[in-house]
Amino acid sequence: MSVVDRARRVLPGGSTRTTLFVPPHPPYAVRGEGAIVTDDTGHQVIDCNNNYTSLIHGHAHPEILDAATDAAQCGTAFGLPTHSEVALAEHLRDRTGIEQWRFCNSGTEAVLMLLRAARAHTGRDLIVRFEGSYHGTGDAVVSPTAPGVVPGSVLVLPQNDLGALTAAMREHGDRVAAVLIDLMPNRAGLIPADAGYVEALHDLTRQHGALLAIDEVITFRLREGGLHQVYGIQPDLVSVGKVIGGGFPVGAIGGSAEVLSPFVPAPGAVSWGGTFSANPVTMAAGLTALRLFGPAQITELNRRGDELRSRLRAEGVEVNGSGSLLRLRTADPTELWWSLYRRGVLAGTNGLLALSTAMTPAHLDQIAETVTAVLGRDGAGQQR
Ligand SMILES: Cc1ncc(COP(=O)(O)O)c(C=O)c1O
């Protein structure tokens, strides 16, 4: 029996993550080394998916592996805090200017914790978020009509529509705990938010006493302290994940001591556990990965992304994004995914390409040539 048949017997649809499913079934990875992934047929691809943007240094980076192994050898998880969470929180504070942090195991969980923090801090119930942005799978941030979802106090507005936001804040502003925004939402096409709109949004939250919450789970990699730094605004809360875990499960929220004070253990405080939250393996791997991704490395990776985007555009490829994150535009994402995969490039199932520091100029040339062959104006088209 094939592994896919075995999988379909024990996993609904044959796998665990909806986000990486491509019909009829994705291949199975068996090995990752630097920028290259090998599947169970021996086929090798340049990894432009990087576990949905999280592997900023590619696979099995020696220093990150050493840090994780050293930590694991001293125990993988404890019913006590460890020094490692203090060190990662200090690093995040120093690189972002955001005072305090709380760790968890995924971006989904970080967004849930962020919403809890906003509601607990303000004593208000309503969350404003924007259509098309993905913030994980919590009930408050997915379609209220999706199966199994219990709609909460959430107002979903079109992004970049200042009139709609102003009207909503005028009507409901005194109930709004937080406005949650992703400044370059991947699912909505990876188009950076308009600076004037973000400034106006910031001002509206100030006027109405609501918190400004920025989801940097994907965009954190674009600047030392996250993409919001480009906009010159100070968020009240941020959610992060992906790159800050060095390839291990992670999420975190950041905010001022005042905004995060509901979590300080005391009678009436928010109680939020997490058996594996801030485990020392993730903390050590994350700290090493971030130390290896300072301003010079960020600038260089973004430059490479900008160069790749220009090169693709010159060949007639429609591509959005900023810096090291690119999003190919296509009418048929599944066809695109397989066409790239068969030619040796692993993308996201929606055409997302996330660069890693493990990629060499030769890898980037190969990515450009492959994408051009599939989507360029003179390319072979998307035939499998
Ligand atoms: C902006 C954003 N927020 C939250 C999440 C959820 O993160 P996770 O998949 O780690 O739960 C994602 C995942 O892609 C994301 O892109």
Coordinates of C-alpha atoms and ligand atoms in Angstrom, one line a residue:
M1 CA 0.0 0.0 0.0
S2 CA 1.4 3.5 -0.9
V3 CA 2.1 5.9 1.9
V4 CA -0.7 8.2 0.5
D5 CA -3.2 5.3 0.9
R6 CA -1.9 4.6 4.4
A7 CA -2.2 8.3 5.2
R8 CA -5.8 8.6 4.0
R9 CA -6.7 5.8 6.4
V10 CA -5.4 7.5 9.4
L11 CA -5.4 11.2 8.7
P12 CA -8.5 13.0 7.3
G13 CA -7.6 13.8 3.6
G14 CA -4.2 12.2 4.2
S15 CA -2.3 15.0 6.0
T16 CA -2.5 17.3 9.0
R17 CA -2.0 20.8 7.6
T18 CA -4.7 22.1 5.3
T19 CA -2.4 25.0 4.3
L20 CA 0.1 22.7 2.6
F21 CA -2.3 20.5 0.7
V22 CA -2.2 20.4 -3.1
P23 CA -4.4 18.0 -4.9
P24 CA -4.3 15.1 -5.4
H25 CA -1.8 14.9 -2.5
P26 CA 1.6 16.6 -1.8
P27 CA 4.8 14.7 -2.0
Y28 CA 6.5 13.6 1.3
A29 CA 9.7 15.4 2.4
V30 CA 12.4 13.1 3.8
R31 CA 15.3 15.5 4.1
G32 CA 16.2 19.2 4.2
E33 CA 19.8 20.5 3.9
G34 CA 20.4 24.3 3.5
A35 CA 18.2 25.4 0.6
I36 CA 17.4 21.9 -0.7
V37 CA 14.6 19.5 0.1
T38 CA 14.6 15.9 -1.0
D39 CA 11.3 14.0 -1.3
D40 CA 10.6 10.3 -0.8
T41 CA 11.2 9.7 -4.6
G42 CA 14.6 11.3 -4.4
H43 CA 13.5 14.4 -6.3
Q44 CA 15.3 17.5 -5.1
V45 CA 13.9 21.0 -5.0
I46 CA 15.1 24.5 -4.0
D47 CA 13.0 25.3 -0.9
C48 CA 11.2 28.6 -1.5
N49 CA 8.5 27.6 0.9
N50 CA 10.8 27.3 3.9
N51 CA 8.0 25.9 6.0
Y52 CA 5.8 28.9 5.1
T53 CA 8.5 31.5 5.6
S54 CA 9.7 30.3 9.0
L55 CA 13.1 28.8 8.0
I56 CA 15.1 32.0 7.5
H57 CA 18.4 30.1 7.3
G58 CA 17.0 27.1 5.4
H59 CA 17.3 23.6 6.8
A60 CA 19.6 22.1 9.4
H61 CA 21.8 25.2 9.9
P62 CA 24.8 23.9 11.9
E63 CA 24.8 26.6 14.5
I64 CA 21.0 26.4 15.1
L65 CA 21.2 22.6 15.3
D66 CA 24.1 22.9 17.8
A67 CA 22.1 25.3 19.9
A68 CA 19.0 23.1 19.8
T69 CA 21.0 19.9 20.6
D70 CA 22.9 21.5 23.5
A71 CA 19.6 22.7 24.9
A72 CA 17.9 19.3 24.4
Q73 CA 20.8 17.5 26.1
C74 CA 20.0 19.5 29.3
G75 CA 16.3 18.6 29.1
T76 CA 13.6 19.4 26.5
A77 CA 10.9 20.9 28.7
F78 CA 10.4 21.7 32.4
G79 CA 7.7 22.5 34.8
L80 CA 9.9 25.5 35.7
P81 CA 10.9 28.6 33.7
T82 CA 14.4 28.5 32.2
H83 CA 17.0 31.2 31.5
S84 CA 16.5 30.7 27.8
E85 CA 13.1 32.4 27.7
V86 CA 14.6 35.4 29.4
A87 CA 17.4 35.5 26.9
L88 CA 15.1 35.4 23.9
A89 CA 12.7 38.0 25.4
E90 CA 15.7 40.3 26.0
H91 CA 16.9 39.8 22.4
L92 CA 13.4 40.6 21.1
R93 CA 13.2 43.7 23.3
D94 CA 16.5 44.9 22.1
R95 CA 15.8 44.4 18.5
T96 CA 12.2 45.8 18.5
G97 CA 12.1 48.3 21.4
I98 CA 9.0 46.5 22.6
E99 CA 9.3 46.0 26.4
Q100 CA 7.8 42.7 27.3
W101 CA 7.1 39.3 25.6
R102 CA 5.1 36.1 26.2
F103 CA 5.8 32.9 24.3
C104 CA 3.6 30.2 22.9
N105 CA 3.9 27.5 20.3
S106 CA 2.4 28.9 17.1
G107 CA 1.3 32.1 15.4
T108 CA -2.3 31.0 15.8
E109 CA -1.8 30.8 19.5
A110 CA 0.0 34.1 19.6
V111 CA -3.0 35.8 17.9
L112 CA -5.4 34.2 20.4
M113 CA -3.2 35.5 23.2
L114 CA -3.0 38.9 21.6
L115 CA -6.8 39.2 21.4
R116 CA -7.1 38.0 25.0
A117 CA -4.5 40.6 26.1
A118 CA -6.3 43.4 24.2
R119 CA -9.7 42.6 25.7
A120 CA -8.4 42.1 29.2
H121 CA -6.4 45.4 29.1
T122 CA -9.2 47.5 27.7
G123 CA -12.2 45.8 29.3
R124 CA -13.8 46.0 25.8
D125 CA -15.1 43.1 23.6
L126 CA -14.9 44.1 19.9
I127 CA -12.0 43.3 17.6
V128 CA -11.7 45.0 14.2
R129 CA -9.8 43.0 11.6
F130 CA -9.5 43.1 7.8
E131 CA -10.9 41.0 5.0
G132 CA -8.5 38.6 3.3
S133 CA -5.8 38.6 6.0
Y134 CA -4.8 35.3 7.6
H135 CA -4.1 35.3 11.3
G136 CA -4.2 31.6 11.9
T137 CA -7.2 29.5 12.7
G138 CA -8.8 30.9 15.9
D139 CA -12.6 31.4 15.7
A140 CA -12.2 35.2 15.9
V141 CA -9.9 35.5 12.8
V142 CA -11.5 33.1 10.3
S143 CA -14.8 33.5 8.4
P144 CA -17.7 33.6 10.9
T145 CA -19.7 31.4 8.5
A146 CA -17.0 28.7 8.2
P147 CA -18.0 25.3 9.5
G148 CA -17.5 24.8 13.2
V149 CA -16.9 28.4 13.9
V150 CA -18.7 30.3 16.7
P151 CA -18.7 34.0 15.6
G152 CA -17.4 36.3 18.3
S153 CA -17.4 40.1 18.7
V154 CA -15.4 40.8 15.6
L155 CA -16.0 43.4 12.9
V156 CA -14.4 42.5 9.5
L157 CA -13.7 45.5 7.3
P158 CA -12.1 45.9 3.8
Q159 CA -8.4 46.7 4.1
N160 CA -7.3 50.1 2.8
D161 CA -10.8 51.5 3.0
L162 CA -10.4 54.5 5.3
G163 CA -14.0 55.5 4.9
A164 CA -15.3 52.1 6.2
L165 CA -12.8 52.2 9.1
T166 CA -13.7 55.8 10.1
A167 CA -17.4 55.0 10.0
A168 CA -17.0 51.8 12.0
M169 CA -14.9 53.5 14.6
R170 CA -17.4 56.4 14.9
E171 CA -20.2 53.9 15.5
H172 CA -18.4 51.3 17.6
G173 CA -15.1 52.9 18.7
D174 CA -16.0 52.8 22.4
R175 CA -16.3 49.0 22.2
V176 CA -13.2 48.3 20.2
A177 CA -10.5 46.6 22.2
A178 CA -8.0 46.4 19.2
V179 CA -7.7 46.9 15.6
L180 CA -5.7 43.9 14.2
I181 CA -3.8 44.4 11.0
D182 CA -1.2 42.5 8.9
L183 CA 0.7 45.2 7.0
M184 CA 1.4 42.9 4.1
P185 CA -1.1 40.1 4.1
N186 CA 0.0 37.1 2.2
R187 CA -3.4 35.6 1.6
A188 CA -4.6 38.9 0.3
G189 CA -1.9 39.0 -2.3
L190 CA 1.2 40.2 -0.4
I191 CA 0.6 43.9 -1.1
P192 CA 2.1 46.3 1.4
A193 CA -0.5 48.5 3.2
D194 CA -0.7 52.1 2.1
A195 CA 1.4 54.3 4.4
G196 CA -1.3 57.0 4.6
Y197 CA -3.9 54.4 5.5
V198 CA -1.8 53.0 8.3
E199 CA -1.1 56.4 9.7
A200 CA -4.8 57.2 9.7
L201 CA -5.6 53.8 11.3
H202 CA -3.0 54.5 14.0
D203 CA -4.6 57.9 14.7
L204 CA -8.1 56.4 14.9
T205 CA -7.1 53.9 17.5
R206 CA -5.6 56.7 19.6
Q207 CA -8.8 58.8 19.3
H208 CA -11.0 55.9 20.4
G209 CA -8.8 54.4 23.1
A210 CA -8.4 51.1 21.1
L211 CA -5.2 49.2 20.9
L212 CA -3.2 49.0 17.7
A213 CA -2.3 45.3 17.2
I214 CA 0.0 44.3 14.4
D215 CA 0.4 40.7 13.2
E216 CA 4.0 40.3 12.3
V217 CA 4.0 36.5 12.1
I218 CA 5.2 36.6 8.5
T219 CA 6.5 40.1 8.1
F220 CA 8.8 40.2 11.1
R221 CA 11.7 39.0 8.9
L222 CA 11.5 42.1 6.7
R223 CA 13.0 44.6 9.3
E224 CA 15.0 44.1 12.5
G225 CA 12.0 44.9 14.6
G226 CA 9.3 43.9 12.1
L227 CA 7.6 45.6 9.1
H228 CA 5.8 48.2 11.2
Q229 CA 9.1 50.0 11.6
V230 CA 8.9 51.1 8.0
Y231 CA 5.6 52.9 8.8
G232 CA 7.1 54.7 11.8
I233 CA 4.2 53.6 14.1
Q234 CA 4.4 52.1 17.5
P235 CA 2.0 49.2 18.0
D236 CA 0.5 48.5 21.4
L237 CA 0.7 44.7 20.7
V238 CA 2.5 42.6 18.1
S239 CA 2.2 38.9 17.4
V240 CA 5.2 37.1 16.0
G241 CA 6.2 33.5 15.2
K242 CA 7.9 31.6 12.4
V243 CA 11.5 32.9 12.1
I244 CA 11.8 33.6 15.9
G245 CA 11.8 29.9 16.6
G246 CA 14.8 28.9 14.4
G247 CA 12.6 26.2 12.8
F248 CA 10.9 24.9 15.9
P249 CA 7.3 25.5 16.9
V250 CA 6.9 29.1 18.3
G251 CA 4.7 32.1 18.6
A252 CA 4.9 35.2 20.9
I253 CA 3.3 38.5 21.7
G254 CA 5.0 41.7 22.6
G255 CA 3.7 44.8 24.2
S256 CA 4.4 47.3 27.0
A257 CA 4.5 46.2 30.6
E258 CA 1.2 48.1 31.1
V259 CA -0.6 46.4 28.2
L260 CA 0.7 42.9 29.2
S261 CA 0.0 43.5 32.9
P262 CA -3.2 41.4 32.8
F263 CA -0.9 38.3 32.5
V264 CA 1.0 39.1 35.7
P265 CA 0.0 36.3 38.1
A266 CA -2.3 37.7 40.7
P267 CA -6.0 37.2 41.7
G268 CA -8.2 38.2 38.7
A269 CA -5.3 38.0 36.2
V270 CA -5.5 36.3 32.8
S271 CA -4.5 32.7 33.3
W272 CA -2.7 31.3 30.2
G273 CA -0.5 28.2 30.3
G274 CA 0.9 26.2 27.5
T275 CA 2.8 23.0 28.4
F276 CA 5.5 23.5 25.8
S277 CA 5.5 27.3 25.7
A278 CA 8.9 28.8 26.0
N279 CA 10.5 25.3 25.9
P280 CA 14.3 25.7 26.0
V281 CA 14.9 23.9 22.7
T282 CA 12.8 26.4 20.7
M283 CA 14.2 29.3 22.7
A284 CA 17.8 28.4 22.1
A285 CA 17.3 27.7 18.4
G286 CA 15.3 30.9 18.0
L287 CA 17.9 33.1 19.7
T288 CA 20.6 31.6 17.5
A289 CA 18.6 32.1 14.3
L290 CA 17.8 35.7 15.2
R291 CA 21.5 36.5 16.2
L292 CA 22.4 35.2 12.7
F293 CA 19.8 37.5 11.1
G294 CA 20.9 41.0 12.0
P295 CA 20.6 44.2 10.0
A296 CA 23.2 43.3 7.5
Q297 CA 21.7 39.9 6.7
I298 CA 18.2 41.3 6.6
T299 CA 19.2 44.0 4.2
E300 CA 21.0 41.6 1.9
L301 CA 18.2 39.0 1.8
N302 CA 15.7 41.8 1.1
R303 CA 18.0 43.1 -1.7
R304 CA 18.1 39.6 -3.2
G305 CA 14.3 39.4 -3.1
D306 CA 14.0 42.8 -4.7
E307 CA 16.4 41.8 -7.4
L308 CA 14.6 38.5 -8.1
R309 CA 11.2 40.4 -8.3
S310 CA 12.7 42.9 -10.8
R311 CA 14.1 40.1 -12.9
L312 CA 10.8 38.2 -12.9
R313 CA 8.9 41.3 -13.8
A314 CA 11.2 42.0 -16.7
E315 CA 10.2 38.6 -18.0
G316 CA 6.5 39.4 -17.8
V317 CA 5.9 37.4 -14.5
E318 CA 3.3 39.1 -12.3
V319 CA 4.7 39.1 -8.8
N320 CA 3.9 41.1 -5.6
G321 CA 5.6 41.3 -2.2
S322 CA 8.5 43.2 -0.6
G323 CA 12.1 42.2 0.2
S324 CA 12.6 38.5 0.8
L325 CA 8.9 37.6 0.4
L326 CA 7.4 37.2 -3.1
R327 CA 4.0 36.2 -4.3
L328 CA 3.5 34.9 -7.8
R329 CA 0.2 35.8 -9.4
T330 CA -1.6 33.0 -11.3
A331 CA -5.1 32.0 -12.1
D332 CA -4.3 28.4 -11.2
P333 CA -2.2 28.0 -8.1
T334 CA -2.3 24.2 -8.0
E335 CA -1.1 24.0 -11.6
L336 CA 1.6 26.5 -10.8
W337 CA 2.7 24.6 -7.7
W338 CA 3.2 21.3 -9.5
S339 CA 4.8 23.0 -12.5
L340 CA 7.4 24.6 -10.3
Y341 CA 7.8 21.5 -8.1
R342 CA 8.5 19.2 -11.1
R343 CA 11.1 21.7 -12.3
G344 CA 12.8 21.8 -8.9
V345 CA 11.3 24.7 -7.0
L346 CA 9.1 24.3 -3.9
A347 CA 6.7 27.2 -3.5
G348 CA 3.8 27.9 -1.2
T349 CA 0.5 26.5 -2.4
N350 CA -0.6 30.1 -3.2
G351 CA 2.5 31.0 -5.1
L352 CA 4.4 32.4 -2.1
L353 CA 8.2 32.4 -2.4
A354 CA 10.2 33.0 0.8
L355 CA 13.9 33.4 0.5
S356 CA 16.4 32.0 3.0
T357 CA 20.0 33.0 3.8
A358 CA 21.0 29.4 2.7
M359 CA 20.3 30.3 -1.0
T360 CA 23.3 31.0 -3.2
P361 CA 23.3 33.2 -6.2
A362 CA 23.1 30.0 -8.3
H363 CA 19.9 28.9 -6.4
L364 CA 18.4 32.4 -7.1
D365 CA 19.3 32.1 -10.8
Q366 CA 17.7 28.7 -10.9
I367 CA 14.6 30.0 -9.2
A368 CA 14.4 32.9 -11.7
E369 CA 14.8 30.7 -14.7
T370 CA 12.3 28.1 -13.4
V371 CA 9.6 30.7 -12.6
T372 CA 10.2 32.4 -15.9
A373 CA 9.9 29.1 -17.8
V374 CA 6.5 28.6 -16.1
L375 CA 5.0 32.1 -15.9
G376 CA 7.2 34.3 -18.1
R377 CA 5.7 35.8 -21.3
D378 CA 8.0 33.6 -23.4
G379 CA 7.8 30.6 -21.1
A380 CA 6.6 27.2 -21.8
G381 CA 3.4 27.8 -19.9
Q382 CA 2.2 25.9 -16.9
Q383 CA 2.2 22.4 -18.4
R384 CA 3.1 19.8 -15.8
Ligands
LIG1 C1 0.1 36.7 9.5 C2 -0.1 35.3 10.2 N1 -0.6 35.2 11.4 C3 -0.7 34.1 12.0 C4 -0.4 32.9 11.4 C5 -0.5 31.6 12.1 O1 0.7 31.1 12.4 P1 0.9 29.5 12.7 O2 0.7 28.8 11.4 O3 2.3 29.4 13.3 O4 -0.2 29.1 13.6 C6 0.2 32.9 10.1 C7 0.6 31.7 9.4 O5 1.0 31.7 8.3 C8 0.3 34.2 9.5 O6 0.8 34.3 8.2

